[in-house]
C-alpha cells in the first residue's frame, strides 16, 4: 500500500502563554490513485492501434471447380510481361507462334496500351494477365498493379511466365536464348 506521511517533527513554540495543540498526523492513501493509473494504462494499451496495415486490396476469385470457373475470351486478353531494366512486353490475344504480335514498351506507354485495349474490348471480356520474369523488380510488379488500379481494370491476374515467352523476352533484350522459342 502506498502512502504519504506528512507529519511534521516540530516547530512549535514552547512557552507559558502558548497553548499546546494536539498533533495530528495527515495521512493520504494513494492506493486508489495507483489503481486508477494502472487502469488508464491498461485501457490505452488495449484501445490504441499501433499502426494500421497499408495493403493493396486484391479481389481473389472463389475456389471453384475448373468447370465452374469463368474463362476469359482470347480476344479480350492482354498479356503484359515484365523484363529486366524496366522493360515491358505485351501481346493481345494468344501469342503468335512466330512472335509477330509480341511487342515491347515501357511503363510510360503501357498505360496507353491498356486504355486502348480496354476501349476496344467489351467490359466483360477484358482481362489483363501480368507475367513477371525472374529478372523483373518488385517495384515493377507494384507499378503494374498500380496501373490496374489507375485504369480501373477489374479483371487481372498474375501468372507464371511460359518458357516460349521468356525466350522472346531474352531475344528482345539482346541476350542469346538458351533454346529455340517454343511454338504453340
Coordinates of N, CA, C and O in Angstrom, one line a residue:
X1 N 0.8 -1.2 0.0 CA 0.0 0.0 0.0 C 0.9 1.2 0.0 O 1.8 1.3 0.8
X2 N 0.7 2.1 -0.9 CA 1.4 3.4 -1.0 C 0.8 4.4 -0.2 O -0.4 4.6 -0.2
X3 N 1.6 5.1 0.6 CA 1.0 6.2 1.4 C 2.1 7.3 1.6 O 3.3 7.0 1.4
X4 N 1.6 8.4 1.9 CA 2.5 9.6 2.1 C 2.3 10.1 3.5 O 1.2 10.3 4.0
X5 N 3.4 10.2 4.3 CA 3.4 10.6 5.7 C 3.8 12.1 5.7 O 4.9 12.4 5.2
X6 N 2.9 12.9 6.1 CA 3.2 14.4 6.1 C 3.3 14.9 7.5 O 3.1 16.1 7.8
X7 N 3.6 14.0 8.5 CA 3.7 14.5 9.8 C 5.0 15.4 10.0 O 6.0 15.0 9.4
X8 N 4.8 16.4 10.7 CA 6.0 17.3 10.9 C 6.6 17.0 12.2 O 5.9 16.6 13.2
X9 N 7.8 17.3 12.3 CA 8.6 16.9 13.5 C 8.7 18.0 14.5 O 9.4 17.9 15.5
X10 N 8.2 19.2 14.3 CA 8.5 20.2 15.4 C 8.1 21.6 14.9 O 7.3 21.7 13.9
X11 N 8.7 22.5 15.4 CA 8.4 23.9 15.0 C 7.5 24.6 15.9 O 7.2 25.8 15.7
X12 N 7.0 24.0 17.0 CA 6.0 24.6 17.9 C 6.8 25.4 19.0 O 7.8 24.9 19.5
X13 N 6.3 26.5 19.2 CA 7.0 27.3 20.3 C 6.5 26.8 21.6 O 5.3 26.5 21.8
X14 N 7.4 26.7 22.5 CA 7.0 26.3 23.8 C 7.2 27.5 24.8 O 8.1 28.2 24.7
X15 N 6.2 27.7 25.5 CA 6.3 28.9 26.4 C 5.1 28.9 27.4 O 4.2 28.1 27.2
X16 N 5.1 29.9 28.2 CA 4.0 29.9 29.2 C 2.6 30.3 28.6 O 1.6 29.8 29.0
X17 N 2.6 31.1 27.6 CA 1.3 31.6 27.0 C 0.8 30.8 25.8 O -0.2 31.0 25.2
X18 N 1.7 29.9 25.4 CA 1.3 29.1 24.2 C 0.6 27.9 24.5 O 1.0 27.1 25.4
X19 N -0.5 27.8 23.9 CA -1.3 26.6 24.2 C -0.8 25.4 23.3 O -0.6 25.6 22.1
X20 N -0.6 24.4 23.9 CA -0.1 23.3 23.1 C -1.2 22.6 22.3 O -2.2 22.2 22.9
X21 N -1.0 22.5 21.1 CA -2.1 21.9 20.3 C -1.7 20.4 20.1 O -0.6 19.9 20.2
X22 N -2.8 19.7 19.9 CA -2.6 18.3 19.7 C -2.1 18.0 18.3 O -2.7 18.5 17.3
X23 N -1.0 17.3 18.2 CA -0.5 16.9 16.9 C -1.4 15.9 16.2 O -1.7 14.9 16.8
X24 N -1.7 16.2 14.9 CA -2.5 15.2 14.2 C -1.6 14.8 12.9 O -1.1 15.7 12.3
X25 N -1.6 13.6 12.7 CA -0.8 13.2 11.5 C -1.8 13.1 10.3 O -2.9 12.6 10.4
X26 N -1.3 13.7 9.2 CA -2.1 13.7 8.0 C -1.6 12.6 7.1 O -0.4 12.4 6.8
X27 N -2.5 11.7 6.8 CA -2.1 10.5 6.1 C -3.0 10.5 4.8 O -4.2 10.5 4.9
X28 N -2.3 10.4 3.6 CA -3.0 10.3 2.4 C -2.8 8.9 1.8 O -1.7 8.5 1.6
X29 N -3.9 8.2 1.5 CA -3.8 6.9 1.0 C -3.8 7.0 -0.6 O -4.7 7.5 -1.2
X30 N -2.7 6.6 -1.2 CA -2.5 6.7 -2.6 C -3.0 5.5 -3.4 O -2.8 5.4 -4.6
X31 N -3.4 4.5 -2.7 CA -3.8 3.2 -3.4 C -4.8 3.4 -4.5 O -4.6 2.9 -5.6
X32 N -5.9 4.2 -4.3 CA -6.9 4.3 -5.4 C -6.3 5.1 -6.6 O -6.6 4.8 -7.7
X33 N -5.3 6.0 -6.4 CA -4.7 6.7 -7.5 C -3.8 5.8 -8.3 O -3.8 5.9 -9.5
X34 N -3.1 4.9 -7.6 CA -2.2 4.0 -8.3 C -3.1 3.0 -9.1 O -2.8 2.7 -10.3
X35 N -4.2 2.6 -8.5 CA -5.1 1.7 -9.3 C -5.7 2.4 -10.5 O -5.8 1.8 -11.6
X36 N -6.0 3.6 -10.3 CA -6.6 4.4 -11.5 C -5.5 4.5 -12.6 O -5.8 4.4 -13.7
X37 N -4.3 4.8 -12.2 CA -3.2 4.9 -13.1 C -3.0 3.6 -13.9 O -2.9 3.6 -15.2
X38 N -3.0 2.5 -13.3 CA -2.8 1.2 -14.0 C -4.1 0.9 -14.8 O -4.0 0.3 -15.9
X39 N -5.2 1.3 -14.4 CA -6.5 1.1 -15.2 C -6.4 1.9 -16.4 O -6.7 1.5 -17.5
X40 N -5.9 3.2 -16.4 CA -5.8 4.0 -17.6 C -4.7 3.5 -18.5 O -4.9 3.5 -19.7
X41 N -3.6 3.0 -18.0 CA -2.6 2.5 -18.8 C -3.1 1.2 -19.6 O -2.9 1.1 -20.8
X42 N -3.8 0.4 -18.8 CA -4.4 -0.8 -19.5 C -5.4 -0.4 -20.5 O -5.4 -1.0 -21.6
X43 N -6.2 0.6 -20.2 CA -7.2 1.0 -21.2 C -6.6 1.5 -22.5 O -7.0 1.1 -23.6
X44 N -5.5 2.3 -22.4 CA -4.9 2.8 -23.6 C -4.1 1.8 -24.3 O -4.0 1.8 -25.6
X45 N -3.6 0.8 -23.6 CA -2.8 -0.3 -24.3 C -3.8 -1.1 -25.2 O -3.5 -1.4 -26.3
X46 N -5.0 -1.4 -24.6 CA -5.9 -2.2 -25.4 C -6.7 -1.5 -26.4 O -7.2 -2.1 -27.4
X47 N -6.8 -0.2 -26.3 CA -7.7 0.6 -27.3 C -6.8 1.3 -28.4 O -7.4 1.8 -29.3
X48 N -5.5 1.4 -28.2 CA -4.7 2.1 -29.2 C -4.3 1.2 -30.3 O -4.0 0.0 -30.1
X49 N -4.5 1.7 -31.5 CA -4.0 1.0 -32.7 C -2.6 1.5 -33.0 O -2.3 2.6 -33.2
X50 N -1.6 0.5 -32.9 CA -0.2 0.9 -33.1 C 0.1 1.4 -34.5 O 0.6 2.4 -34.7
X51 N -0.3 0.6 -35.5 CA -0.1 1.0 -36.9 C -1.1 0.3 -37.7 O -1.3 -0.9 -37.6
X52 N -1.7 1.0 -38.6 CA -2.7 0.4 -39.5 C -2.0 -0.2 -40.7 O -1.1 0.4 -41.3
X53 N -2.3 -1.4 -41.1 CA -1.6 -2.0 -42.3 C -2.0 -1.3 -43.5 O -3.2 -1.0 -43.7
X54 N -1.1 -1.1 -44.4 CA -1.3 -0.5 -45.7 C -1.1 -1.5 -46.7 O 0.0 -1.8 -47.1
X55 N -2.2 -2.2 -47.2 CA -2.1 -3.2 -48.1 C -3.0 -2.9 -49.3 O -4.0 -2.3 -49.2
X56 N -2.6 -3.4 -50.4 CA -3.4 -3.2 -51.6 C -4.5 -4.2 -51.6 O -4.3 -5.4 -51.2
X57 N -5.7 -3.8 -52.0 CA -6.8 -4.7 -51.9 C -6.9 -5.5 -53.2 O -6.8 -5.0 -54.3
X58 N -6.9 -6.8 -53.0 CA -6.9 -7.7 -54.2 C -8.2 -8.5 -54.1 O -8.6 -9.0 -53.0
X59 N -8.9 -8.6 -55.2 CA -10.1 -9.4 -55.2 C -9.7 -10.7 -55.7 O -9.4 -10.9 -56.9
X60 N -9.8 -11.7 -54.9 CA -9.4 -13.0 -55.3 C -10.6 -13.8 -55.7 O -11.7 -13.7 -55.0
X61 N -10.5 -14.7 -56.7 CA -11.7 -15.5 -57.0 C -12.0 -16.6 -56.0 O -11.1 -17.0 -55.2
X62 N -13.2 -17.0 -56.0 CA -13.6 -18.1 -55.1 C -13.0 -19.4 -55.6 O -12.8 -19.6 -56.8
X63 N -12.7 -20.3 -54.7 CA -12.2 -21.6 -55.1 C -13.4 -22.4 -55.6 O -14.3 -22.8 -54.9
X64 N -13.4 -22.6 -56.9 CA -14.5 -23.4 -57.5 C -13.9 -24.4 -58.4 O -12.7 -24.3 -58.8
X65 N -14.6 -25.4 -58.7 CA -14.1 -26.5 -59.6 C -13.8 -25.8 -61.0 O -14.4 -24.8 -61.4
X66 N -12.9 -26.5 -61.8 CA -12.5 -25.9 -63.0 C -13.6 -25.7 -64.0 O -13.6 -24.7 -64.8
X67 N -14.6 -26.5 -64.0 CA -15.7 -26.4 -65.0 C -16.6 -25.2 -64.7 O -17.2 -24.7 -65.5
X68 N -16.6 -24.7 -63.4 CA -17.4 -23.6 -63.0 C -16.7 -22.3 -63.1 O -17.3 -21.2 -62.9
X69 N -15.4 -22.3 -63.4 CA -14.6 -21.1 -63.5 C -14.9 -20.3 -64.8 O -15.2 -20.9 -65.8
X70 N -14.8 -19.0 -64.7 CA -15.1 -18.2 -65.9 C -13.8 -18.3 -66.8 O -12.7 -18.1 -66.3
X71 N -14.1 -18.5 -68.0 CA -13.0 -18.5 -69.0 C -12.9 -17.1 -69.6 O -13.9 -16.5 -70.0
X72 N -11.7 -16.6 -69.8 CA -11.5 -15.3 -70.5 C -11.5 -15.6 -72.0 O -10.9 -16.6 -72.5
X73 N -12.1 -14.7 -72.7 CA -12.1 -14.8 -74.2 C -10.7 -14.3 -74.6 O -10.1 -13.4 -74.1
X74 N -10.2 -15.0 -75.6 CA -8.9 -14.7 -76.1 C -8.8 -13.4 -76.7 O -7.8 -12.7 -76.6
X75 N -9.9 -12.9 -77.4 CA -9.8 -11.6 -78.0 C -9.8 -10.5 -77.0 O -9.3 -9.4 -77.3
X76 N -10.2 -10.7 -75.7 CA -10.2 -9.7 -74.7 C -9.0 -9.7 -73.8 O -8.9 -8.9 -72.9
X77 N -8.0 -10.6 -74.1 CA -6.9 -10.8 -73.2 C -5.7 -9.9 -73.6 O -5.4 -9.8 -74.8
X78 N -5.1 -9.3 -72.6 CA -3.9 -8.5 -72.8 C -2.9 -9.1 -71.9 O -3.1 -9.0 -70.7
X79 N -1.8 -9.6 -72.4 CA -0.8 -10.2 -71.6 C 0.4 -9.2 -71.5 O 0.9 -8.8 -72.5
X80 N 0.8 -8.9 -70.3 CA 1.9 -8.0 -70.0 C 3.0 -8.7 -69.3 O 2.7 -9.3 -68.3
X81 N 4.2 -8.7 -69.9 CA 5.3 -9.3 -69.2 C 6.3 -8.3 -68.8 O 6.6 -7.3 -69.5
X82 N 6.9 -8.5 -67.6 CA 7.9 -7.5 -67.1 C 9.3 -8.1 -67.2 O 9.5 -9.2 -66.6
X83 N 10.1 -7.4 -67.9 CA 11.5 -7.9 -68.0 C 12.4 -7.1 -67.1 O 12.0 -6.4 -66.2
X84 N 13.7 -7.3 -67.4 CA 14.7 -6.6 -66.6 C 14.9 -5.1 -67.1 O 14.4 -4.8 -68.3
X85 N 15.5 -4.3 -66.4 CA 15.7 -2.9 -66.7 C 14.4 -2.1 -67.1 O 14.4 -1.3 -68.0
X86 N 13.4 -2.4 -66.4 CA 12.1 -1.7 -66.6 C 11.5 -1.9 -67.9 O 10.8 -1.0 -68.4
X87 N 11.8 -3.0 -68.6 CA 11.2 -3.3 -69.9 C 9.9 -4.0 -69.7 O 9.7 -4.8 -68.8
X88 N 9.0 -3.6 -70.6 CA 7.6 -4.2 -70.6 C 7.3 -4.7 -72.0 O 7.6 -4.1 -73.0
X89 N 6.8 -6.0 -72.0 CA 6.5 -6.6 -73.2 C 5.0 -7.0 -73.2 O 4.5 -7.3 -72.1
X90 N 4.3 -7.0 -74.3 CA 2.9 -7.3 -74.3 C 2.5 -7.9 -75.6 O 3.2 -7.8 -76.6
X91 N 1.4 -8.6 -75.5 CA 0.7 -9.1 -76.7 C -0.8 -9.2 -76.4 O -1.2 -9.4 -75.3
X92 N -1.6 -9.1 -77.5 CA -3.0 -9.2 -77.3 C -3.5 -10.5 -77.8 O -3.0 -11.1 -78.8
X93 N -4.4 -11.1 -77.1 CA -4.9 -12.4 -77.5 C -4.0 -13.5 -77.2 O -3.4 -13.6 -76.1
X94 N -3.8 -14.4 -78.1 CA -2.8 -15.5 -78.0 C -1.5 -15.2 -78.7 O -1.5 -14.6 -79.7
X95 N -0.4 -15.6 -78.1 CA 0.9 -15.3 -78.7 C 1.0 -16.1 -80.0 O 0.8 -17.3 -80.1
X96 N 1.4 -15.3 -81.0 CA 1.6 -15.9 -82.3 C 2.8 -16.8 -82.2 O 3.8 -16.5 -81.6
X97 N 2.8 -18.0 -82.9 CA 3.9 -18.9 -82.8 C 5.2 -18.3 -83.3 O 6.3 -18.6 -82.8
X98 N 5.1 -17.4 -84.2 CA 6.3 -16.7 -84.7 C 6.7 -15.5 -83.9 O 7.7 -14.8 -84.2
X99 N 5.8 -15.1 -83.0 CA 6.0 -13.9 -82.2 C 5.7 -12.6 -82.9 O 6.3 -11.6 -82.6
X100 N 4.8 -12.7 -83.9 CA 4.5 -11.5 -84.7 C 3.8 -10.4 -83.9 O 3.9 -9.2 -84.1
X101 N 3.0 -10.9 -82.9 CA 2.2 -9.9 -82.1 C 2.9 -9.5 -80.8 O 2.3 -8.9 -80.0
X102 N 4.1 -10.0 -80.7 CA 4.9 -9.7 -79.5 C 5.5 -8.3 -79.6 O 6.3 -8.0 -80.5
X103 N 5.2 -7.4 -78.7 CA 5.6 -6.0 -78.8 C 6.3 -5.6 -77.5 O 6.1 -6.2 -76.4
X104 N 7.2 -4.6 -77.6 CA 7.8 -4.1 -76.4 C 7.4 -2.7 -76.1 O 6.9 -2.0 -77.0
X105 N 7.5 -2.3 -74.8 CA 7.0 -1.0 -74.4 C 7.8 -0.6 -73.2 O 8.8 -1.2 -72.8
X106 N 7.3 0.5 -72.6 CA 7.9 0.9 -71.3 C 6.7 1.2 -70.3 O 5.6 1.2 -70.8
X107 N 7.0 1.6 -69.1 CA 6.0 1.8 -68.2 C 5.2 3.1 -68.5 O 4.1 3.3 -68.1
X108 N 5.8 4.0 -69.3 CA 5.2 5.3 -69.6 C 4.1 5.0 -70.7 O 3.0 5.6 -70.7
X109 N 4.4 4.1 -71.6 CA 3.5 3.9 -72.7 C 2.5 2.7 -72.5 O 1.5 2.6 -73.2
X110 N 2.7 1.9 -71.5 CA 1.9 0.7 -71.3 C 0.5 1.2 -70.9 O -0.5 0.5 -71.1
X111 N 0.4 2.3 -70.3 CA -0.9 2.8 -69.9 C -1.8 3.1 -71.1 O -3.0 2.8 -71.1
X112 N -1.2 3.6 -72.1 CA -2.0 3.9 -73.4 C -2.4 2.6 -74.0 O -3.5 2.5 -74.5
X113 N -1.5 1.5 -73.9 CA -1.9 0.2 -74.5 C -3.1 -0.3 -73.7 O -4.0 -0.9 -74.3
X114 N -3.1 -0.2 -72.4 CA -4.1 -0.8 -71.6 C -5.4 0.0 -71.9 O -6.5 -0.6 -72.0
X115 N -5.3 1.3 -72.0 CA -6.5 2.1 -72.2 C -7.1 1.8 -73.6 O -8.4 1.6 -73.7
X116 N -6.3 1.7 -74.6 CA -6.8 1.4 -76.0 C -7.4 0.0 -76.0 O -8.4 -0.2 -76.7
X117 N -6.8 -1.0 -75.4 CA -7.4 -2.3 -75.3 C -8.7 -2.4 -74.6 O -9.6 -3.0 -75.0
X118 N -8.7 -1.6 -73.5 CA -10.0 -1.5 -72.7 C -11.1 -0.9 -73.5 O -12.3 -1.3 -73.4
X119 N -10.8 0.1 -74.3 CA -11.8 0.8 -75.1 C -12.3 -0.1 -76.2 O -13.5 -0.1 -76.6
X120 N -11.4 -0.9 -76.8 CA -11.8 -1.8 -77.9 C -12.4 -3.1 -77.5 O -12.8 -3.9 -78.4
X121 N -12.5 -3.4 -76.3 CA -13.0 -4.7 -75.8 C -14.2 -4.5 -74.9 O -14.2 -3.6 -74.1
X122 N -15.2 -5.4 -75.0 CA -16.3 -5.3 -74.1 C -15.8 -5.5 -72.7 O -14.9 -6.2 -72.4
X123 N -16.5 -4.8 -71.7 CA -16.0 -4.8 -70.4 C -16.0 -6.2 -69.7 O -15.1 -6.5 -68.9
X124 N -16.9 -7.1 -70.1 CA -17.0 -8.4 -69.5 C -15.8 -9.3 -70.1 O -15.5 -10.3 -69.4
X125 N -15.3 -9.0 -71.2 CA -14.3 -9.8 -71.8 C -12.9 -9.4 -71.6 O -11.9 -10.1 -71.8
X126 N -12.7 -8.1 -71.1 CA -11.4 -7.6 -70.9 C -10.7 -8.2 -69.7 O -11.2 -8.1 -68.6
X127 N -9.5 -8.7 -69.9 CA -8.7 -9.3 -68.8 C -7.2 -9.0 -69.1 O -6.8 -9.1 -70.2
X128 N -6.5 -8.6 -68.0 CA -5.0 -8.4 -68.2 C -4.3 -9.5 -67.4 O -4.6 -9.8 -66.3
X129 N -3.4 -10.1 -68.1 CA -2.5 -11.2 -67.5 C -1.1 -10.6 -67.3 O -0.5 -10.2 -68.3
X130 N -0.7 -10.5 -66.1 CA 0.6 -10.0 -65.7 C 1.6 -11.1 -65.5 O 1.3 -12.0 -64.7
X131 N 2.7 -11.1 -66.2 CA 3.7 -12.2 -66.0 C 5.1 -11.6 -65.7 O 5.7 -11.1 -66.7
X132 N 5.4 -11.5 -64.5 CA 6.8 -11.0 -64.2 C 7.8 -12.1 -64.4 O 7.6 -13.3 -64.2
X133 N 9.0 -11.7 -64.9 CA 10.1 -12.7 -65.0 C 10.9 -12.7 -63.7 O 10.7 -11.9 -62.8
X134 N 11.9 -13.6 -63.7 CA 12.8 -13.6 -62.5 C 13.7 -12.4 -62.4 O 14.1 -12.1 -61.3
X135 N 13.9 -11.7 -63.5 CA 14.8 -10.6 -63.5 C 14.0 -9.3 -63.3 O 14.7 -8.2 -63.2
X136 N 12.7 -9.3 -63.3 CA 12.0 -8.1 -63.1 C 12.1 -7.7 -61.6 O 12.3 -8.6 -60.7
X137 N 11.8 -6.4 -61.3 CA 12.0 -6.0 -60.0 C 10.6 -5.9 -59.3 O 9.6 -5.8 -59.9
X138 N 10.6 -6.0 -58.0 CA 9.4 -5.9 -57.2 C 8.7 -4.6 -57.5 O 7.5 -4.5 -57.5
X139 N 9.4 -3.5 -57.6 CA 8.8 -2.2 -57.9 C 8.0 -2.2 -59.2 O 7.0 -1.6 -59.3
X140 N 8.5 -3.0 -60.2 CA 7.8 -3.0 -61.5 C 6.5 -3.8 -61.3 O 5.5 -3.4 -62.0
X141 N 6.5 -4.8 -60.5 CA 5.2 -5.5 -60.3 C 4.2 -4.6 -59.6 O 3.0 -4.5 -59.9
X142 N 4.7 -3.9 -58.6 CA 3.8 -2.9 -57.9 C 3.3 -1.8 -58.8 O 2.1 -1.4 -58.8
X143 N 4.2 -1.3 -59.7 CA 3.8 -0.3 -60.6 C 2.7 -0.9 -61.6 O 1.8 -0.1 -61.9
X144 N 2.8 -2.1 -62.0 CA 1.8 -2.7 -62.9 C 0.5 -2.9 -62.2 O -0.6 -2.6 -62.7
X145 N 0.6 -3.3 -60.9 CA -0.7 -3.4 -60.1 C -1.3 -2.0 -59.9 O -2.5 -1.9 -59.9
X146 N -0.5 -1.0 -59.8 CA -1.0 0.4 -59.7 C -1.7 0.8 -61.0 O -2.7 1.5 -61.0
X147 N -1.1 0.4 -62.1 CA -1.7 0.7 -63.4 C -3.1 0.0 -63.5 O -4.0 0.6 -64.1
X148 N -3.2 -1.2 -62.9 CA -4.5 -1.8 -62.9 C -5.5 -1.0 -62.1 O -6.7 -0.8 -62.5
X149 N -5.1 -0.4 -61.0 CA -6.0 0.4 -60.2 C -6.3 1.7 -60.8 O -7.4 2.2 -60.8
X150 N -5.3 2.3 -61.4 CA -5.5 3.6 -62.1 C -6.4 3.5 -63.3 O -7.3 4.3 -63.4
X151 N -6.2 2.5 -64.1 CA -7.1 2.3 -65.2 C -8.4 1.5 -65.0 O -9.1 1.2 -65.9
X152 N -8.6 1.3 -63.7 CA -9.8 0.6 -63.2 C -10.1 -0.7 -64.0 O -11.2 -1.0 -64.5
X153 N -9.0 -1.5 -64.1 CA -9.1 -2.8 -64.7 C -9.6 -3.8 -63.6 O -9.0 -3.9 -62.5
X154 N -10.8 -4.3 -63.8 CA -11.4 -5.2 -62.7 C -10.9 -6.6 -62.8 O -11.0 -7.3 -61.8
X155 N -10.5 -7.1 -63.9 CA -10.1 -8.5 -64.0 C -8.7 -8.5 -64.5 O -8.3 -8.2 -65.6
X156 N -7.8 -8.9 -63.6 CA -6.4 -9.1 -63.9 C -5.8 -10.3 -63.1 O -6.4 -10.6 -62.0
X157 N -4.8 -10.9 -63.6 CA -4.2 -12.0 -62.8 C -2.7 -12.0 -63.0 O -2.2 -11.5 -64.0
X158 N -2.0 -12.5 -62.0 CA -0.6 -12.7 -62.1 C -0.3 -14.2 -62.3 O -0.8 -15.0 -61.5
X159 N 0.4 -14.4 -63.4 CA 0.6 -15.8 -63.8 C 2.1 -16.0 -64.1 O 2.8 -15.1 -64.4
X160 N 2.5 -17.2 -63.9 CA 3.9 -17.6 -64.2 C 4.1 -17.5 -65.7 O 3.3 -17.8 -66.5
X161 N 5.3 -17.1 -66.1 CA 5.6 -16.9 -67.5 C 6.0 -18.2 -68.1 O 6.6 -19.1 -67.4
X162 N 5.7 -18.4 -69.4 CA 6.0 -19.7 -70.1 C 7.4 -19.6 -70.6 O 8.0 -18.5 -70.8
X163 N 7.9 -20.7 -71.0 CA 9.3 -20.8 -71.5 C 9.4 -20.0 -72.8 O 10.4 -19.3 -73.1
X164 N 8.4 -20.2 -73.7 CA 8.4 -19.5 -75.0 C 8.4 -18.0 -74.9 O 9.2 -17.3 -75.6
X165 N 7.6 -17.5 -73.9 CA 7.6 -16.0 -73.7 C 8.9 -15.5 -73.1 O 9.4 -14.5 -73.5
X166 N 9.5 -16.3 -72.3 CA 10.8 -16.0 -71.7 C 11.9 -15.9 -72.8 O 12.7 -15.0 -72.7
X167 N 11.8 -16.8 -73.7 CA 12.8 -16.8 -74.8 C 12.6 -15.6 -75.7 O 13.6 -14.9 -76.1
X168 N 11.4 -15.2 -75.9 CA 11.1 -14.0 -76.7 C 11.6 -12.7 -76.0 O 12.2 -11.8 -76.7
X169 N 11.5 -12.7 -74.7 CA 12.0 -11.5 -74.0 C 13.5 -11.5 -74.0 O 14.0 -10.4 -74.2
X170 N 14.1 -12.6 -73.9 CA 15.6 -12.6 -73.9 C 16.1 -12.2 -75.3 O 17.1 -11.4 -75.4
X171 N 15.4 -12.6 -76.4 CA 15.8 -12.2 -77.7 C 15.6 -10.6 -77.9 O 16.4 -9.9 -78.4
X172 N 14.5 -10.2 -77.3 CA 14.2 -8.7 -77.4 C 15.1 -7.9 -76.6 O 15.4 -6.7 -77.0
X173 N 15.6 -8.4 -75.5 CA 16.5 -7.6 -74.7 C 18.0 -7.7 -75.2 O 18.9 -7.2 -74.6
X174 N 18.2 -8.5 -76.2 CA 19.5 -8.6 -76.8 C 20.4 -9.8 -76.3 O 21.5 -9.9 -76.6
X175 N 19.8 -10.6 -75.4 CA 20.5 -11.8 -74.9 C 20.3 -12.9 -75.9 O 19.4 -13.0 -76.7
X176 N 21.3 -13.8 -75.9 CA 21.1 -15.0 -76.7 C 20.3 -16.0 -76.0 O 20.6 -16.3 -74.8
X177 N 19.3 -16.5 -76.6 CA 18.4 -17.5 -75.9 C 19.2 -18.8 -75.7 O 20.0 -19.2 -76.5
X178 N 18.8 -19.5 -74.7 CA 19.4 -20.8 -74.4 C 18.8 -21.9 -75.3 O 19.4 -22.9 -75.5
X179 N 17.6 -21.7 -75.7 CA 16.9 -22.7 -76.5 C 16.0 -21.9 -77.5 O 15.8 -20.8 -77.3
X180 N 15.6 -22.6 -78.5 CA 14.8 -22.0 -79.5 C 13.4 -21.7 -78.9 O 13.0 -22.4 -78.0
X181 N 12.7 -20.6 -79.4 CA 11.4 -20.3 -78.8 C 10.4 -21.5 -79.1 O 10.4 -22.1 -80.1
X182 N 9.7 -21.8 -78.1 CA 8.7 -22.8 -78.2 C 7.5 -22.4 -79.0 O 7.1 -21.2 -78.9
X183 N 7.1 -23.2 -79.9 CA 5.9 -22.9 -80.7 C 4.7 -23.6 -80.1 O 4.8 -24.7 -79.6
X184 N 3.7 -23.0 -80.2 CA 2.4 -23.5 -79.6 C 1.5 -23.9 -80.7 O 1.4 -23.3 -81.7

